[in-house]
Amino acid sequence: MSVTIDIAGLPPERISVVPSPLAELGMALHALSEPGHHPGLQGWVTAVSASLDACLADRLCEADFLWRTTFSDVFAPFAGIPGGRSLPGSTLAAELDLLDTLSDETFVDIALEFTCQLTYDTVTPDPLNDAAVRKRALDLAATRGVHQVRFTKRLLDDPPQIRTWFRQLMEDCEEAFFADIWGRLEHQLAADARHKTELLRHKGLKETLSAVSAAVSLEERAERITVDKLSEGRTATGDGGLVLVPTSLGWPHLFVLHRYGWQPAITYPVGAPRPSTPASVEELTRRMEALAHPVRMRLCRHLARGAYTTSELVDAHGMTAPEISRHLTVLKKAGLLTARRRGRYVLHQLDLTAVARLGSDFIEGVLR
């Protein structure tokens, strides 16, 4: 599974690396709602949560479906500007101004993402003018909760009111806590953007994408970017551009904006833990499947305690040599065993480091 971006014919000058204060505010709100996703931000989350005005805290709880389970594209309005070449604003106010330029139909479409739209990367009917689509939106919202139903009704009945409400909420967040953190993060993000821009200029896109994330790759013909994620989607730059948006608060998330008709964008974490051999989704799946078999689990229990030959495992488990060899091969292909030769014999042992990483790899993989 992956998200792909067709970049055939895209010149380097239409690839931009630009920080986004609105996207970073969205990341901050997500971290406040889901601190378990961001263990490195626990201290900041605790401090901000404790200092929030009770009224603002209540308003954020009522609206957190916009950033808690789905990171809404309301936080990337630059990508929805016709022409596909706009960039994030330098200030939160500038980005909120960009959001204001989007049509009511577009705003409603992106604000309804939390209903788990199934047609994100294809053209969709307009719920403001299609009764059947409106009913489906309300039905889907009803499965999410009362706050979502209330929001959806207000959104469909009076989009300008919701747009004003959302802007005011973001401005209140800036005053309450975001201006302070953006003042500290802006320079770090700008420095990363400069570094990636220089890398793009001197080393090319493939090297730049590799520096963005090990989960992002460029195929050999340099016409398609693939982002390794537990989701599927596709988009193309066409006559527009590609925007890379660094975030300090986003790890372990890696977002790919591939909404139909919008400029593609990749929001990637900076200053994130970078394991020497990060697991791809395919490798993670292979390892989980390898450990799911009860016989291989018993072998792992044995091999975690020491190194053994195939013959020793045959005797210990009462199985034939071919059976043991087949299970060892599966574990080897999954990268969970080490092997060393001692004379005529090969000793197998469980790679405890690889197995220990499975927990964090799994979390990172599903949140990516």
Tab-separated table of C-alpha atoms in Angstrom:
chain	number	residue	atom	x	y	z
A	1	MET	CA	0.000	0.000	0.000
A	2	SER	CA	1.218	3.490	-0.781
A	3	VAL	CA	0.314	6.969	-1.976
A	4	THR	CA	1.833	7.937	-5.326
A	5	ILE	CA	2.417	11.343	-6.909
A	6	ASP	CA	2.920	11.466	-10.668
A	7	ILE	CA	5.514	14.204	-11.290
A	8	ALA	CA	6.181	13.576	-14.990
A	9	GLY	CA	7.394	16.802	-16.588
A	10	LEU	CA	7.744	18.640	-13.271
A	11	PRO	CA	10.700	21.078	-13.441
A	12	PRO	CA	12.834	21.529	-10.288
A	13	GLU	CA	11.808	25.182	-9.945
A	14	ARG	CA	8.219	24.101	-9.223
A	15	ILE	CA	9.288	22.065	-6.188
A	16	SER	CA	9.173	24.144	-3.010
A	17	VAL	CA	10.076	23.504	0.621
A	18	VAL	CA	8.104	25.932	2.774
A	19	PRO	CA	7.032	25.880	6.462
A	20	SER	CA	3.351	26.441	7.192
A	21	PRO	CA	2.204	28.098	10.436
A	22	LEU	CA	-1.370	26.873	9.901
A	23	ALA	CA	-0.224	23.284	9.362
A	24	GLU	CA	1.949	23.532	12.479
A	25	LEU	CA	-1.009	24.831	14.473
A	26	GLY	CA	-2.989	21.829	13.231
A	27	MET	CA	-0.179	19.550	14.422
A	28	ALA	CA	-0.178	21.280	17.795
A	29	LEU	CA	-3.923	20.770	18.147
A	30	HIS	CA	-3.559	17.115	17.175
A	31	ALA	CA	-0.835	16.609	19.789
A	32	LEU	CA	-3.061	18.195	22.442
A	33	SER	CA	-5.898	15.823	21.483
A	34	GLU	CA	-3.773	12.690	21.053
A	35	PRO	CA	-0.721	13.020	23.329
A	36	GLY	CA	-0.158	9.272	23.082
A	37	HIS	CA	0.870	9.738	19.446
A	38	HIS	CA	3.605	12.149	20.481
A	39	PRO	CA	5.476	10.935	23.584
A	40	GLY	CA	8.226	13.496	23.013
A	41	LEU	CA	5.739	16.347	23.475
A	42	GLN	CA	4.261	15.178	26.779
A	43	GLY	CA	5.773	18.047	28.769
A	44	TRP	CA	4.568	20.689	26.322
A	45	VAL	CA	1.102	19.119	26.102
A	46	THR	CA	0.764	19.071	29.885
A	47	ALA	CA	1.881	22.682	30.229
A	48	VAL	CA	-0.423	24.006	27.493
A	49	SER	CA	-3.406	21.966	28.641
A	50	ALA	CA	-3.002	23.232	32.190
A	51	SER	CA	-2.843	26.869	31.083
A	52	LEU	CA	-5.739	26.826	28.588
A	53	ASP	CA	-8.725	29.001	29.343
A	54	ALA	CA	-11.654	26.706	30.221
A	55	CYS	CA	-13.860	28.220	27.524
A	56	LEU	CA	-11.220	27.723	24.818
A	57	ALA	CA	-10.549	24.184	26.039
A	58	ASP	CA	-14.261	23.365	25.697
A	59	ARG	CA	-14.385	24.848	22.190
A	60	LEU	CA	-11.371	22.763	21.166
A	61	CYS	CA	-12.979	19.596	22.515
A	62	GLU	CA	-16.101	20.288	20.477
A	63	ALA	CA	-14.083	20.696	17.273
A	64	ASP	CA	-11.252	18.193	17.763
A	65	PHE	CA	-12.620	15.795	15.139
A	66	LEU	CA	-11.114	18.180	12.569
A	67	TRP	CA	-7.587	17.289	13.684
A	68	ARG	CA	-7.795	14.321	16.053
A	69	THR	CA	-8.617	11.319	13.860
A	70	THR	CA	-8.348	13.070	10.489
A	71	PHE	CA	-5.939	15.892	9.750
A	72	SER	CA	-8.275	18.093	7.724
A	73	ASP	CA	-7.103	19.904	4.601
A	74	VAL	CA	-8.445	23.111	6.120
A	75	PHE	CA	-4.867	23.307	7.459
A	76	ALA	CA	-3.413	23.380	3.922
A	77	PRO	CA	-5.510	25.941	2.029
A	78	PHE	CA	-2.603	26.973	-0.214
A	79	ALA	CA	-2.938	23.642	-2.020
A	80	GLY	CA	-6.537	24.373	-2.995
A	81	ILE	CA	-5.841	27.675	-4.760
A	82	PRO	CA	-6.544	27.252	-8.514
A	83	GLY	CA	-3.407	26.856	-10.612
A	84	GLY	CA	-1.666	24.518	-8.204
A	85	ARG	CA	1.338	26.760	-7.560
A	86	SER	CA	0.464	28.689	-4.404
A	87	LEU	CA	2.646	28.351	-1.311
A	88	PRO	CA	1.916	28.467	2.423
A	89	GLY	CA	1.739	31.945	3.934
A	90	SER	CA	4.489	33.282	6.167
A	91	THR	CA	2.048	34.032	9.007
A	92	LEU	CA	-1.033	32.385	10.411
A	93	ALA	CA	-3.144	35.376	9.339
A	94	ALA	CA	-1.870	35.063	5.758
A	95	GLU	CA	-2.806	31.391	5.658
A	96	LEU	CA	-6.232	32.045	7.108
A	97	ASP	CA	-6.653	34.641	4.369
A	98	LEU	CA	-5.866	31.903	1.823
A	99	LEU	CA	-8.517	29.731	3.447
A	100	ASP	CA	-11.004	32.580	3.087
A	101	THR	CA	-10.417	32.685	-0.675
A	102	LEU	CA	-11.654	29.104	-1.147
A	103	SER	CA	-15.277	28.755	-2.240
A	104	ASP	CA	-17.972	27.636	0.176
A	105	GLU	CA	-18.272	24.381	-1.787
A	106	THR	CA	-14.554	23.674	-1.383
A	107	PHE	CA	-14.550	24.587	2.301
A	108	VAL	CA	-17.503	22.286	2.984
A	109	ASP	CA	-15.784	19.460	1.098
A	110	ILE	CA	-12.572	19.665	3.122
A	111	ALA	CA	-14.364	20.259	6.426
A	112	LEU	CA	-16.331	17.028	5.956
A	113	GLU	CA	-13.219	14.822	5.824
A	114	PHE	CA	-13.918	13.474	9.301
A	115	THR	CA	-16.894	11.573	7.857
A	116	CYS	CA	-14.365	9.226	6.196
A	117	GLN	CA	-15.052	10.222	2.620
A	118	LEU	CA	-14.265	7.369	0.249
A	119	THR	CA	-13.684	9.561	-2.806
A	120	TYR	CA	-10.910	11.808	-1.550
A	121	ASP	CA	-8.836	11.630	-4.725
A	122	THR	CA	-11.678	11.773	-7.256
A	123	VAL	CA	-14.265	14.442	-8.050
A	124	THR	CA	-17.213	14.396	-5.632
A	125	PRO	CA	-20.793	15.735	-5.805
A	126	ASP	CA	-21.500	18.939	-3.905
A	127	PRO	CA	-23.397	18.353	-0.618
A	128	LEU	CA	-24.615	21.960	-0.666
A	129	ASN	CA	-26.603	21.315	-3.841
A	130	ASP	CA	-27.175	17.551	-3.858
A	131	ALA	CA	-29.821	16.298	-1.404
A	132	ALA	CA	-28.607	12.683	-1.510
A	133	VAL	CA	-24.994	13.653	-0.776
A	134	ARG	CA	-26.160	15.962	2.014
A	135	LYS	CA	-28.140	13.128	3.624
A	136	ARG	CA	-25.167	10.774	3.386
A	137	ALA	CA	-22.912	13.363	5.010
A	138	LEU	CA	-25.334	13.707	7.913
A	139	ASP	CA	-25.680	9.923	8.226
A	140	LEU	CA	-21.912	9.493	8.343
A	141	ALA	CA	-21.590	12.300	10.883
A	142	ALA	CA	-24.196	10.566	13.052
A	143	THR	CA	-21.911	7.534	13.347
A	144	ARG	CA	-19.207	9.819	14.756
A	145	GLY	CA	-21.089	11.610	17.518
A	146	VAL	CA	-23.370	14.458	18.500
A	147	HIS	CA	-20.720	17.166	18.086
A	148	GLN	CA	-20.081	16.011	14.526
A	149	VAL	CA	-23.796	16.005	13.667
A	150	ARG	CA	-24.252	19.511	15.075
A	151	PHE	CA	-21.194	20.756	13.184
A	152	THR	CA	-22.295	19.135	9.904
A	153	LYS	CA	-25.786	20.622	10.105
A	154	ARG	CA	-24.400	24.088	10.758
A	155	LEU	CA	-21.813	23.661	8.008
A	156	LEU	CA	-24.373	22.629	5.410
A	157	ASP	CA	-26.926	25.234	6.470
A	158	ASP	CA	-24.597	28.206	6.813
A	159	PRO	CA	-20.999	27.714	5.552
A	160	PRO	CA	-19.957	31.372	6.138
A	161	GLN	CA	-20.873	31.076	9.810
A	162	ILE	CA	-18.666	27.999	10.254
A	163	ARG	CA	-15.836	29.650	8.333
A	164	THR	CA	-15.960	32.656	10.653
A	165	TRP	CA	-16.144	30.363	13.680
A	166	PHE	CA	-13.110	28.339	12.525
A	167	ARG	CA	-11.000	31.414	11.831
A	168	GLN	CA	-11.818	32.886	15.220
A	169	LEU	CA	-10.918	29.592	16.904
A	170	MET	CA	-7.517	29.495	15.178
A	171	GLU	CA	-6.840	33.132	16.080
A	172	ASP	CA	-7.737	32.459	19.706
A	173	CYS	CA	-5.344	29.481	19.712
A	174	GLU	CA	-2.589	31.708	18.355
A	175	GLU	CA	-3.124	34.204	21.144
A	176	ALA	CA	-3.413	31.543	23.851
A	177	PHE	CA	-0.399	29.344	23.056
A	178	PHE	CA	0.584	29.043	19.410
A	179	ALA	CA	2.338	32.394	18.928
A	180	ASP	CA	4.829	31.362	21.592
A	181	ILE	CA	5.635	27.954	20.160
A	182	TRP	CA	5.704	29.205	16.549
A	183	GLY	CA	8.200	31.860	17.605
A	184	ARG	CA	10.482	29.068	18.813
A	185	LEU	CA	9.907	26.639	15.942
A	186	GLU	CA	9.821	29.003	12.970
A	187	HIS	CA	13.614	29.327	12.758
A	188	GLN	CA	14.167	25.570	12.993
A	189	LEU	CA	11.657	24.904	10.233
A	190	ALA	CA	13.060	27.683	8.048
A	191	ALA	CA	16.563	26.225	8.475
A	192	ASP	CA	15.356	22.779	7.469
A	193	ALA	CA	13.577	24.254	4.448
A	194	ARG	CA	16.789	26.011	3.374
A	195	HIS	CA	18.775	22.803	3.809
A	196	LYS	CA	16.318	20.768	1.730
A	197	THR	CA	16.234	23.479	-0.936
A	198	GLU	CA	20.033	23.418	-1.203
A	199	LEU	CA	19.951	19.633	-1.302
A	200	LEU	CA	17.417	19.771	-4.120
A	201	ARG	CA	19.558	22.238	-6.046
A	202	HIS	CA	22.847	20.370	-5.698
A	203	LYS	CA	21.886	16.703	-5.227
A	204	GLY	CA	18.499	16.401	-6.928
A	205	LEU	CA	15.021	15.290	-5.928
A	206	LYS	CA	15.871	11.684	-5.099
A	207	GLU	CA	18.434	12.712	-2.486
A	208	THR	CA	16.066	15.353	-1.116
A	209	LEU	CA	13.176	12.930	-0.710
A	210	SER	CA	15.477	10.463	1.005
A	211	ALA	CA	16.368	13.210	3.492
A	212	VAL	CA	12.667	14.020	3.978
A	213	SER	CA	11.802	10.477	5.076
A	214	ALA	CA	12.918	6.909	4.494
A	215	ALA	CA	9.274	6.230	3.614
A	216	VAL	CA	9.437	8.546	0.573
A	217	SER	CA	11.136	7.373	-2.616
A	218	LEU	CA	11.528	8.351	-6.262
A	219	GLU	CA	11.288	5.680	-8.924
A	220	GLU	CA	14.225	5.244	-11.293
A	221	ARG	CA	12.705	7.189	-14.183
A	222	ALA	CA	12.071	10.088	-11.778
A	223	GLU	CA	8.431	10.364	-12.809
A	224	ARG	CA	6.665	9.118	-9.685
A	225	ILE	CA	7.053	9.659	-5.961
A	226	THR	CA	5.930	6.794	-3.715
A	227	VAL	CA	5.112	7.306	-0.042
A	228	ASP	CA	5.021	4.094	1.959
A	229	LYS	CA	1.824	4.275	4.022
A	230	LEU	CA	-0.964	2.013	5.252
A	231	SER	CA	-3.315	3.715	2.819
A	232	GLU	CA	-3.704	4.024	-0.924
A	233	GLY	CA	-4.060	7.077	-3.097
A	234	ARG	CA	-2.738	8.764	-6.184
A	235	THR	CA	-2.398	12.249	-7.556
A	236	ALA	CA	-0.350	14.195	-10.092
A	237	THR	CA	1.334	17.573	-10.195
A	238	GLY	CA	0.255	18.226	-13.794
A	239	ASP	CA	0.928	21.891	-14.608
A	240	GLY	CA	1.185	22.748	-10.918
A	241	GLY	CA	3.927	22.211	-8.383
A	242	LEU	CA	4.914	20.071	-5.418
A	243	VAL	CA	5.254	21.468	-1.898
A	244	LEU	CA	7.227	19.884	0.929
A	245	VAL	CA	6.147	21.194	4.336
A	246	PRO	CA	8.421	20.574	7.361
A	247	THR	CA	6.838	20.158	10.807
A	248	SER	CA	8.489	19.999	14.224
A	249	LEU	CA	5.407	18.669	16.002
A	250	GLY	CA	4.298	16.021	13.538
A	251	TRP	CA	6.398	12.908	14.202
A	252	PRO	CA	5.536	10.049	13.623
A	253	HIS	CA	2.981	11.301	11.095
A	254	LEU	CA	3.826	11.757	7.442
A	255	PHE	CA	0.963	13.379	5.537
A	256	VAL	CA	0.433	13.319	1.790
A	257	LEU	CA	-2.141	15.725	0.415
A	258	HIS	CA	-3.585	14.035	-2.664
A	259	ARG	CA	-7.039	15.602	-2.825
A	260	TYR	CA	-8.536	15.668	-6.309
A	261	GLY	CA	-7.666	18.875	-8.143
A	262	TRP	CA	-5.368	20.170	-5.398
A	263	GLN	CA	-1.631	20.768	-5.492
A	264	PRO	CA	0.180	17.729	-4.027
A	265	ALA	CA	2.005	18.337	-0.754
A	266	ILE	CA	3.993	16.209	1.675
A	267	THR	CA	4.143	17.285	5.318
A	268	TYR	CA	7.140	15.605	6.935
A	269	PRO	CA	8.582	15.657	10.465
A	270	VAL	CA	11.969	17.190	11.183
A	271	GLY	CA	14.144	16.333	14.147
A	272	ALA	CA	12.422	12.933	14.275
A	273	PRO	CA	14.026	9.688	15.433
A	274	ARG	CA	15.653	8.095	12.382
A	275	PRO	CA	16.465	4.400	12.892
A	276	SER	CA	19.390	3.128	10.851
A	277	THR	CA	17.171	0.602	9.076
A	278	PRO	CA	13.576	1.855	9.269
A	279	ALA	CA	10.959	-0.780	8.521
A	280	SER	CA	8.764	-0.345	5.475
A	281	VAL	CA	5.077	-1.228	5.710
A	282	GLU	CA	5.795	-4.351	3.643
A	283	GLU	CA	8.611	-5.407	5.962
A	284	LEU	CA	6.503	-4.708	9.038
A	285	THR	CA	3.692	-6.863	7.608
A	286	ARG	CA	6.145	-9.654	6.838
A	287	ARG	CA	7.508	-9.607	10.376
A	288	MET	CA	4.089	-9.611	11.988
A	289	GLU	CA	3.002	-12.532	9.785
A	290	ALA	CA	6.198	-14.423	10.606
A	291	LEU	CA	5.545	-14.138	14.320
A	292	ALA	CA	1.851	-14.999	14.037
A	293	HIS	CA	2.507	-18.744	13.585
A	294	PRO	CA	2.498	-20.684	16.906
A	295	VAL	CA	5.448	-22.901	15.911
A	296	ARG	CA	7.576	-19.894	15.021
A	297	MET	CA	6.609	-18.243	18.290
A	298	ARG	CA	7.926	-21.315	20.158
A	299	LEU	CA	11.101	-21.228	18.082
A	300	CYS	CA	11.526	-17.559	18.935
A	301	ARG	CA	11.185	-18.339	22.622
A	302	HIS	CA	14.012	-20.859	22.249
A	303	LEU	CA	16.200	-18.674	20.055
A	304	ALA	CA	15.784	-15.642	22.317
A	305	ARG	CA	17.729	-17.466	25.004
A	306	GLY	CA	20.695	-18.525	22.898
A	307	ALA	CA	22.038	-19.664	19.531
A	308	TYR	CA	21.081	-23.115	18.271
A	309	THR	CA	21.670	-25.289	15.237
A	310	THR	CA	18.860	-26.718	13.158
A	311	SER	CA	19.570	-30.196	14.572
A	312	GLU	CA	19.290	-28.928	18.134
A	313	LEU	CA	15.957	-27.296	17.325
A	314	VAL	CA	14.744	-30.522	15.718
A	315	ASP	CA	15.476	-32.416	18.922
A	316	ALA	CA	14.008	-29.731	21.176
A	317	HIS	CA	10.722	-29.369	19.274
A	318	GLY	CA	10.165	-32.900	18.019
A	319	MET	CA	9.873	-31.838	14.382
A	320	THR	CA	11.658	-32.835	11.196
A	321	ALA	CA	14.650	-30.924	9.870
A	322	PRO	CA	12.780	-29.716	6.743
A	323	GLU	CA	9.943	-28.380	8.922
A	324	ILE	CA	12.344	-26.491	11.182
A	325	SER	CA	14.252	-25.164	8.173
A	326	ARG	CA	11.070	-23.820	6.579
A	327	HIS	CA	10.141	-21.909	9.713
A	328	LEU	CA	13.685	-20.592	10.131
A	329	THR	CA	13.625	-19.396	6.515
A	330	VAL	CA	10.437	-17.402	7.154
A	331	LEU	CA	11.991	-15.759	10.215
A	332	LYS	CA	15.202	-15.016	8.298
A	333	LYS	CA	13.334	-13.399	5.408
A	334	ALA	CA	11.521	-11.236	7.931
A	335	GLY	CA	14.890	-10.077	9.291
A	336	LEU	CA	14.259	-11.503	12.748
A	337	LEU	CA	17.171	-13.969	12.976
A	338	THR	CA	20.932	-13.679	12.982
A	339	ALA	CA	23.189	-16.561	11.924
A	340	ARG	CA	26.848	-17.339	12.478
A	341	ARG	CA	28.923	-20.302	11.443
A	342	ARG	CA	30.854	-22.471	13.888
A	343	GLY	CA	32.800	-25.088	12.026
A	344	ARG	CA	30.343	-27.308	10.152
A	345	TYR	CA	27.357	-25.845	11.951
A	346	VAL	CA	25.249	-22.720	11.560
A	347	LEU	CA	23.941	-21.216	14.783
A	348	HIS	CA	20.654	-19.288	14.637
A	349	GLN	CA	19.566	-16.709	17.183
A	350	LEU	CA	16.680	-14.270	17.536
A	351	ASP	CA	17.633	-10.669	16.738
A	352	LEU	CA	16.303	-9.086	19.909
A	353	THR	CA	16.948	-5.570	18.620
A	354	ALA	CA	14.752	-6.165	15.561
A	355	VAL	CA	12.007	-7.748	17.668
A	356	ALA	CA	12.171	-4.975	20.268
A	357	ARG	CA	11.695	-2.405	17.502
A	358	LEU	CA	8.493	-4.068	16.331
A	359	GLY	CA	6.411	-2.213	18.891
A	360	SER	CA	7.633	1.248	17.895
A	361	ASP	CA	7.783	0.246	14.209
A	362	PHE	CA	4.160	-0.872	14.341
A	363	ILE	CA	3.035	2.341	16.004
A	364	GLU	CA	5.029	4.469	13.566
A	365	GLY	CA	3.766	2.464	10.596
A	366	VAL	CA	0.085	2.755	11.413
A	367	LEU	CA	0.367	6.434	12.333
A	368	ARG	CA	2.515	7.389	9.362
